[in-house]
Amino acid sequence: SVSAGKFHTVGITTSGEAYAWGDNFYGGLGDGTTLYSWTPTLVSGGHAWASISAGEYYTMGITTSGEAYAWGYNKNTRLGVIGHDRPSAGHGTSWDMWTPTLVQGGHTWASISAGCSTTAGITTSGAAYGWGQNKYGQLGDGTTTQRWGPTEVSGGHSWASISAGCEHTVGITTSGVAYAWGHNEHGELGDGTTTDHWTPVQV
């Protein structure tokens, strides 16, 4: 599999190794440096990867054991990791990570999507979570509060897939119904309005 971000690309080989190339100013290639790479560079950590998603200057990945890792730019706490600056409080960090760092919460993940400044994922139990910037309600928890770590999307749906954009998120339930939430100035939620929604609204 392969995923294209804003200025970098990531992919997984058939043997489960992750490689990245392109812009690396914030460590989004995950090789422990901030040096750009014009060819595929091995992501550090020695993990076996099942899926990977490149966002805006950062990357999210899920291992074959269902753990989620994040690396790169961490403005708006889009990585969802616990860092060195707040370990005793158990809060997230806003520090950039140059190598894969475990996403907090202890969930087992089925899929994950890196957006611009928000991330969305689905656990193996079908619950959807979001974290990072939430200015327009794109985390779907009914608020506009920025979240340091995975926060469950409201509505009680069972989710099959999810995709994080820049300021909105879309998902499909296991029954095949599409929902969207977040910024809707351009009608991107598909509900026939241009009204923002802080919780999932049916497309």
PDB file of C-alpha atoms in Angstrom:
ATOM      1  CA  SER A   1       0.000   0.000   0.000  1.00  0.00           C
ATOM      2  CA  VAL A   2       0.997   3.612  -0.488  1.00  0.00           C
ATOM      3  CA  SER A   3      -0.273   6.999   0.730  1.00  0.00           C
ATOM      4  CA  ALA A   4       0.409  10.514  -0.556  1.00  0.00           C
ATOM      5  CA  GLY A   5       0.554  13.381   1.936  1.00  0.00           C
ATOM      6  CA  LYS A   6       1.026  17.094   1.303  1.00  0.00           C
ATOM      7  CA  PHE A   7       4.745  17.027   0.490  1.00  0.00           C
ATOM      8  CA  HIS A   8       5.782  13.469   1.342  1.00  0.00           C
ATOM      9  CA  THR A   9       4.828   9.914   0.476  1.00  0.00           C
ATOM     10  CA  VAL A  10       4.772   6.728   2.535  1.00  0.00           C
ATOM     11  CA  GLY A  11       4.335   3.083   1.650  1.00  0.00           C
ATOM     12  CA  ILE A  12       4.460  -0.474   2.997  1.00  0.00           C
ATOM     13  CA  THR A  13       6.259  -3.347   1.306  1.00  0.00           C
ATOM     14  CA  THR A  14       4.898  -6.883   1.081  1.00  0.00           C
ATOM     15  CA  SER A  15       7.243  -7.811   3.935  1.00  0.00           C
ATOM     16  CA  GLY A  16       5.641  -5.198   6.213  1.00  0.00           C
ATOM     17  CA  GLU A  17       8.405  -2.588   6.172  1.00  0.00           C
ATOM     18  CA  ALA A  18       7.437   1.089   5.895  1.00  0.00           C
ATOM     19  CA  TYR A  19       9.312   3.530   3.684  1.00  0.00           C
ATOM     20  CA  ALA A  20       8.915   7.280   3.216  1.00  0.00           C
ATOM     21  CA  TRP A  21      10.295   9.949   0.898  1.00  0.00           C
ATOM     22  CA  GLY A  22       9.984  13.659   0.188  1.00  0.00           C
ATOM     23  CA  ASP A  23       9.740  16.595   2.623  1.00  0.00           C
ATOM     24  CA  ASN A  24      11.049  15.808   6.095  1.00  0.00           C
ATOM     25  CA  PHE A  25      11.296  19.209   7.774  1.00  0.00           C
ATOM     26  CA  TYR A  26       9.195  18.045  10.753  1.00  0.00           C
ATOM     27  CA  GLY A  27      10.332  14.423  10.821  1.00  0.00           C
ATOM     28  CA  GLY A  28       7.386  13.074   8.842  1.00  0.00           C
ATOM     29  CA  LEU A  29       9.560  10.421   7.167  1.00  0.00           C
ATOM     30  CA  GLY A  30      10.132   8.733  10.507  1.00  0.00           C
ATOM     31  CA  ASP A  31      13.815   7.974  10.012  1.00  0.00           C
ATOM     32  CA  GLY A  32      14.979   9.962  13.029  1.00  0.00           C
ATOM     33  CA  THR A  33      16.158  12.963  11.010  1.00  0.00           C
ATOM     34  CA  THR A  34      14.747  16.070   9.379  1.00  0.00           C
ATOM     35  CA  LEU A  35      16.691  15.520   6.153  1.00  0.00           C
ATOM     36  CA  TYR A  36      14.707  15.381   2.933  1.00  0.00           C
ATOM     37  CA  SER A  37      14.903  12.123   0.974  1.00  0.00           C
ATOM     38  CA  TRP A  38      14.508  11.813  -2.784  1.00  0.00           C
ATOM     39  CA  THR A  39      14.162   8.036  -2.603  1.00  0.00           C
ATOM     40  CA  PRO A  40      12.340   5.636  -0.240  1.00  0.00           C
ATOM     41  CA  THR A  41      13.908   5.677   3.235  1.00  0.00           C
ATOM     42  CA  LEU A  42      13.170   3.014   5.840  1.00  0.00           C
ATOM     43  CA  VAL A  43      10.953   4.162   8.714  1.00  0.00           C
ATOM     44  CA  SER A  44      12.719   3.414  11.976  1.00  0.00           C
ATOM     45  CA  GLY A  45      11.523   1.245  14.834  1.00  0.00           C
ATOM     46  CA  GLY A  46      11.533  -2.235  13.320  1.00  0.00           C
ATOM     47  CA  HIS A  47       7.742  -2.556  13.347  1.00  0.00           C
ATOM     48  CA  ALA A  48       5.704  -4.765  11.012  1.00  0.00           C
ATOM     49  CA  TRP A  49       3.167  -2.457   9.411  1.00  0.00           C
ATOM     50  CA  ALA A  50      -0.376  -3.250   8.291  1.00  0.00           C
ATOM     51  CA  SER A  51      -1.471   0.199   7.077  1.00  0.00           C
ATOM     52  CA  ILE A  52      -0.103   3.714   6.776  1.00  0.00           C
ATOM     53  CA  SER A  53      -1.449   7.208   6.067  1.00  0.00           C
ATOM     54  CA  ALA A  54       0.427  10.393   5.169  1.00  0.00           C
ATOM     55  CA  GLY A  55      -1.075  13.729   6.223  1.00  0.00           C
ATOM     56  CA  GLU A  56       0.145  17.303   6.251  1.00  0.00           C
ATOM     57  CA  TYR A  57       3.772  16.981   7.417  1.00  0.00           C
ATOM     58  CA  TYR A  58       3.037  13.899   9.525  1.00  0.00           C
ATOM     59  CA  THR A  59       2.344  10.181   9.227  1.00  0.00           C
ATOM     60  CA  MET A  60       0.154   7.656  11.026  1.00  0.00           C
ATOM     61  CA  GLY A  61       0.610   3.922  10.892  1.00  0.00           C
ATOM     62  CA  ILE A  62      -0.917   0.741  12.303  1.00  0.00           C
ATOM     63  CA  THR A  63       1.192  -2.313  13.058  1.00  0.00           C
ATOM     64  CA  THR A  64       0.103  -5.875  12.360  1.00  0.00           C
ATOM     65  CA  SER A  65      -0.719  -6.157  16.079  1.00  0.00           C
ATOM     66  CA  GLY A  66      -3.146  -3.213  15.895  1.00  0.00           C
ATOM     67  CA  GLU A  67      -1.054  -0.553  17.627  1.00  0.00           C
ATOM     68  CA  ALA A  68      -1.149   2.974  16.178  1.00  0.00           C
ATOM     69  CA  TYR A  69       2.027   5.026  15.840  1.00  0.00           C
ATOM     70  CA  ALA A  70       2.535   8.634  14.778  1.00  0.00           C
ATOM     71  CA  TRP A  71       5.474  10.753  13.673  1.00  0.00           C
ATOM     72  CA  GLY A  72       6.197  14.183  12.217  1.00  0.00           C
ATOM     73  CA  TYR A  73       4.614  17.583  12.753  1.00  0.00           C
ATOM     74  CA  ASN A  74       2.562  17.781  15.929  1.00  0.00           C
ATOM     75  CA  LYS A  75       0.930  21.214  15.798  1.00  0.00           C
ATOM     76  CA  ASN A  76      -2.604  21.008  17.219  1.00  0.00           C
ATOM     77  CA  THR A  77      -1.578  17.683  18.833  1.00  0.00           C
ATOM     78  CA  ARG A  78      -2.478  15.811  15.657  1.00  0.00           C
ATOM     79  CA  LEU A  79      -0.164  12.911  16.611  1.00  0.00           C
ATOM     80  CA  GLY A  80      -2.115  11.945  19.729  1.00  0.00           C
ATOM     81  CA  VAL A  81       0.956  10.768  21.604  1.00  0.00           C
ATOM     82  CA  ILE A  82       2.171  11.181  25.165  1.00  0.00           C
ATOM     83  CA  GLY A  83       5.456  13.065  25.212  1.00  0.00           C
ATOM     84  CA  HIS A  84       8.311  13.972  27.450  1.00  0.00           C
ATOM     85  CA  ASP A  85       6.952  17.352  28.484  1.00  0.00           C
ATOM     86  CA  ARG A  86       3.878  16.135  30.395  1.00  0.00           C
ATOM     87  CA  PRO A  87       4.510  12.527  31.450  1.00  0.00           C
ATOM     88  CA  SER A  88       3.271  12.847  35.013  1.00  0.00           C
ATOM     89  CA  ALA A  89      -0.061  14.335  33.954  1.00  0.00           C
ATOM     90  CA  GLY A  90      -0.624  11.714  31.262  1.00  0.00           C
ATOM     91  CA  HIS A  91      -1.471  14.419  28.761  1.00  0.00           C
ATOM     92  CA  GLY A  92      -0.461  14.568  25.151  1.00  0.00           C
ATOM     93  CA  THR A  93       2.463  16.468  23.759  1.00  0.00           C
ATOM     94  CA  SER A  94       2.758  19.125  21.078  1.00  0.00           C
ATOM     95  CA  TRP A  95       6.389  18.251  20.364  1.00  0.00           C
ATOM     96  CA  ASP A  96       7.251  16.948  16.918  1.00  0.00           C
ATOM     97  CA  MET A  97       8.288  13.286  16.752  1.00  0.00           C
ATOM     98  CA  TRP A  98      10.974  12.161  14.302  1.00  0.00           C
ATOM     99  CA  THR A  99      10.381   8.443  14.828  1.00  0.00           C
ATOM    100  CA  PRO A 100       7.201   6.371  15.289  1.00  0.00           C
ATOM    101  CA  THR A 101       5.682   7.085  18.704  1.00  0.00           C
ATOM    102  CA  LEU A 102       2.804   5.118  20.223  1.00  0.00           C
ATOM    103  CA  VAL A 103      -0.621   6.783  20.128  1.00  0.00           C
ATOM    104  CA  GLN A 104      -2.115   7.027  23.604  1.00  0.00           C
ATOM    105  CA  GLY A 105      -5.311   5.303  24.755  1.00  0.00           C
ATOM    106  CA  GLY A 106      -4.471   1.610  24.527  1.00  0.00           C
ATOM    107  CA  HIS A 107      -6.877   0.928  21.658  1.00  0.00           C
ATOM    108  CA  THR A 108      -6.506  -1.797  19.038  1.00  0.00           C
ATOM    109  CA  TRP A 109      -6.863  -0.134  15.649  1.00  0.00           C
ATOM    110  CA  ALA A 110      -8.320  -1.388  12.376  1.00  0.00           C
ATOM    111  CA  SER A 111      -7.755   1.738  10.254  1.00  0.00           C
ATOM    112  CA  ILE A 112      -6.412   5.254  10.562  1.00  0.00           C
ATOM    113  CA  SER A 113      -6.425   8.441   8.500  1.00  0.00           C
ATOM    114  CA  ALA A 114      -4.072  11.433   8.730  1.00  0.00           C
ATOM    115  CA  GLY A 115      -5.624  14.743   7.679  1.00  0.00           C
ATOM    116  CA  CYS A 116      -4.206  18.256   7.844  1.00  0.00           C
ATOM    117  CA  SER A 117      -4.295  18.936  11.575  1.00  0.00           C
ATOM    118  CA  THR A 118      -6.689  16.203  12.710  1.00  0.00           C
ATOM    119  CA  THR A 119      -6.496  12.432  12.736  1.00  0.00           C
ATOM    120  CA  ALA A 120      -9.302   9.878  12.690  1.00  0.00           C
ATOM    121  CA  GLY A 121      -9.272   6.150  13.287  1.00  0.00           C
ATOM    122  CA  ILE A 122     -11.464   3.104  13.807  1.00  0.00           C
ATOM    123  CA  THR A 123     -10.836   0.416  16.396  1.00  0.00           C
ATOM    124  CA  THR A 124     -11.331  -3.287  15.795  1.00  0.00           C
ATOM    125  CA  SER A 125     -14.622  -2.998  17.711  1.00  0.00           C
ATOM    126  CA  GLY A 126     -15.965  -0.472  15.168  1.00  0.00           C
ATOM    127  CA  ALA A 127     -15.722   2.652  17.330  1.00  0.00           C
ATOM    128  CA  ALA A 128     -14.450   5.841  15.653  1.00  0.00           C
ATOM    129  CA  TYR A 129     -12.077   8.266  17.339  1.00  0.00           C
ATOM    130  CA  GLY A 130     -10.636  11.649  16.438  1.00  0.00           C
ATOM    131  CA  TRP A 131      -7.894  13.887  17.845  1.00  0.00           C
ATOM    132  CA  GLY A 132      -6.079  17.122  17.121  1.00  0.00           C
ATOM    133  CA  GLN A 133      -7.593  20.390  15.960  1.00  0.00           C
ATOM    134  CA  ASN A 134     -11.339  20.731  16.395  1.00  0.00           C
ATOM    135  CA  LYS A 135     -12.105  24.314  15.385  1.00  0.00           C
ATOM    136  CA  TYR A 136     -15.062  23.294  13.229  1.00  0.00           C
ATOM    137  CA  GLY A 137     -16.178  20.196  15.100  1.00  0.00           C
ATOM    138  CA  GLN A 138     -14.242  17.870  12.795  1.00  0.00           C
ATOM    139  CA  LEU A 139     -13.553  15.446  15.649  1.00  0.00           C
ATOM    140  CA  GLY A 140     -17.264  14.685  15.846  1.00  0.00           C
ATOM    141  CA  ASP A 141     -17.535  14.701  19.639  1.00  0.00           C
ATOM    142  CA  GLY A 142     -20.060  17.526  19.791  1.00  0.00           C
ATOM    143  CA  THR A 143     -17.533  20.182  20.786  1.00  0.00           C
ATOM    144  CA  THR A 144     -14.915  22.453  19.237  1.00  0.00           C
ATOM    145  CA  THR A 145     -12.323  21.570  21.881  1.00  0.00           C
ATOM    146  CA  GLN A 146      -8.869  20.497  20.714  1.00  0.00           C
ATOM    147  CA  ARG A 147      -8.085  16.953  21.846  1.00  0.00           C
ATOM    148  CA  TRP A 148      -4.671  15.650  22.900  1.00  0.00           C
ATOM    149  CA  GLY A 149      -5.568  12.018  22.319  1.00  0.00           C
ATOM    150  CA  PRO A 150      -8.243   9.765  20.786  1.00  0.00           C
ATOM    151  CA  THR A 151     -11.750  11.000  21.616  1.00  0.00           C
ATOM    152  CA  GLU A 152     -14.759   8.931  20.573  1.00  0.00           C
ATOM    153  CA  VAL A 153     -16.978  10.200  17.760  1.00  0.00           C
ATOM    154  CA  SER A 154     -20.519  10.620  19.019  1.00  0.00           C
ATOM    155  CA  GLY A 155     -23.607   8.882  17.700  1.00  0.00           C
ATOM    156  CA  GLY A 156     -23.039   5.274  18.707  1.00  0.00           C
ATOM    157  CA  HIS A 157     -22.482   4.064  15.156  1.00  0.00           C
ATOM    158  CA  SER A 158     -20.433   1.036  14.164  1.00  0.00           C
ATOM    159  CA  TRP A 159     -17.880   2.221  11.629  1.00  0.00           C
ATOM    160  CA  ALA A 160     -16.306   0.427   8.665  1.00  0.00           C
ATOM    161  CA  SER A 161     -14.110   3.202   7.228  1.00  0.00           C
ATOM    162  CA  ILE A 162     -13.114   6.784   7.936  1.00  0.00           C
ATOM    163  CA  SER A 163     -11.228   9.607   6.223  1.00  0.00           C
ATOM    164  CA  ALA A 164      -9.912  12.842   7.741  1.00  0.00           C
ATOM    165  CA  GLY A 165      -9.731  15.938   5.545  1.00  0.00           C
ATOM    166  CA  CYS A 166      -8.383  19.357   6.431  1.00  0.00           C
ATOM    167  CA  GLU A 167     -11.382  20.664   8.344  1.00  0.00           C
ATOM    168  CA  HIS A 168     -13.946  17.881   8.063  1.00  0.00           C
ATOM    169  CA  THR A 169     -14.209  14.109   8.408  1.00  0.00           C
ATOM    170  CA  VAL A 170     -16.293  11.480   6.636  1.00  0.00           C
ATOM    171  CA  GLY A 171     -17.061   7.903   7.542  1.00  0.00           C
ATOM    172  CA  ILE A 172     -19.063   4.876   6.470  1.00  0.00           C
ATOM    173  CA  THR A 173     -20.915   2.666   8.942  1.00  0.00           C
ATOM    174  CA  THR A 174     -20.955  -1.113   8.775  1.00  0.00           C
ATOM    175  CA  SER A 175     -24.474  -0.837   7.318  1.00  0.00           C
ATOM    176  CA  GLY A 176     -23.146   1.260   4.425  1.00  0.00           C
ATOM    177  CA  VAL A 177     -24.455   4.681   5.488  1.00  0.00           C
ATOM    178  CA  ALA A 178     -22.145   7.675   4.951  1.00  0.00           C
ATOM    179  CA  TYR A 179     -21.825  10.394   7.570  1.00  0.00           C
ATOM    180  CA  ALA A 180     -19.802  13.608   7.696  1.00  0.00           C
ATOM    181  CA  TRP A 181     -18.930  16.215  10.326  1.00  0.00           C
ATOM    182  CA  GLY A 182     -16.951  19.422  10.670  1.00  0.00           C
ATOM    183  CA  HIS A 183     -16.589  22.439   8.395  1.00  0.00           C
ATOM    184  CA  ASN A 184     -19.288  22.767   5.750  1.00  0.00           C
ATOM    185  CA  GLU A 185     -18.748  26.198   4.170  1.00  0.00           C
ATOM    186  CA  HIS A 186     -18.445  24.661   0.723  1.00  0.00           C
ATOM    187  CA  GLY A 187     -21.056  21.947   1.219  1.00  0.00           C
ATOM    188  CA  GLU A 188     -18.360  19.328   1.824  1.00  0.00           C
ATOM    189  CA  LEU A 189     -20.512  17.420   4.297  1.00  0.00           C
ATOM    190  CA  GLY A 190     -23.016  16.574   1.583  1.00  0.00           C
ATOM    191  CA  ASP A 191     -26.132  17.149   3.665  1.00  0.00           C
ATOM    192  CA  GLY A 192     -27.567  19.818   1.381  1.00  0.00           C
ATOM    193  CA  THR A 193     -26.540  22.714   3.613  1.00  0.00           C
ATOM    194  CA  THR A 194     -23.497  24.881   4.335  1.00  0.00           C
ATOM    195  CA  THR A 195     -23.905  24.572   8.114  1.00  0.00           C
ATOM    196  CA  ASP A 196     -21.046  23.163  10.188  1.00  0.00           C
ATOM    197  CA  HIS A 197     -21.876  20.038  12.186  1.00  0.00           C
ATOM    198  CA  TRP A 198     -20.061  19.022  15.352  1.00  0.00           C
ATOM    199  CA  THR A 199     -21.481  15.475  15.263  1.00  0.00           C
ATOM    200  CA  PRO A 200     -22.013  13.041  12.360  1.00  0.00           C
ATOM    201  CA  VAL A 201     -24.750  14.046   9.937  1.00  0.00           C
ATOM    202  CA  GLN A 202     -25.941  11.698   7.223  1.00  0.00           C
ATOM    203  CA  VAL A 203     -24.712  12.420   3.694  1.00  0.00           C
TER     204      VAL A 203
END
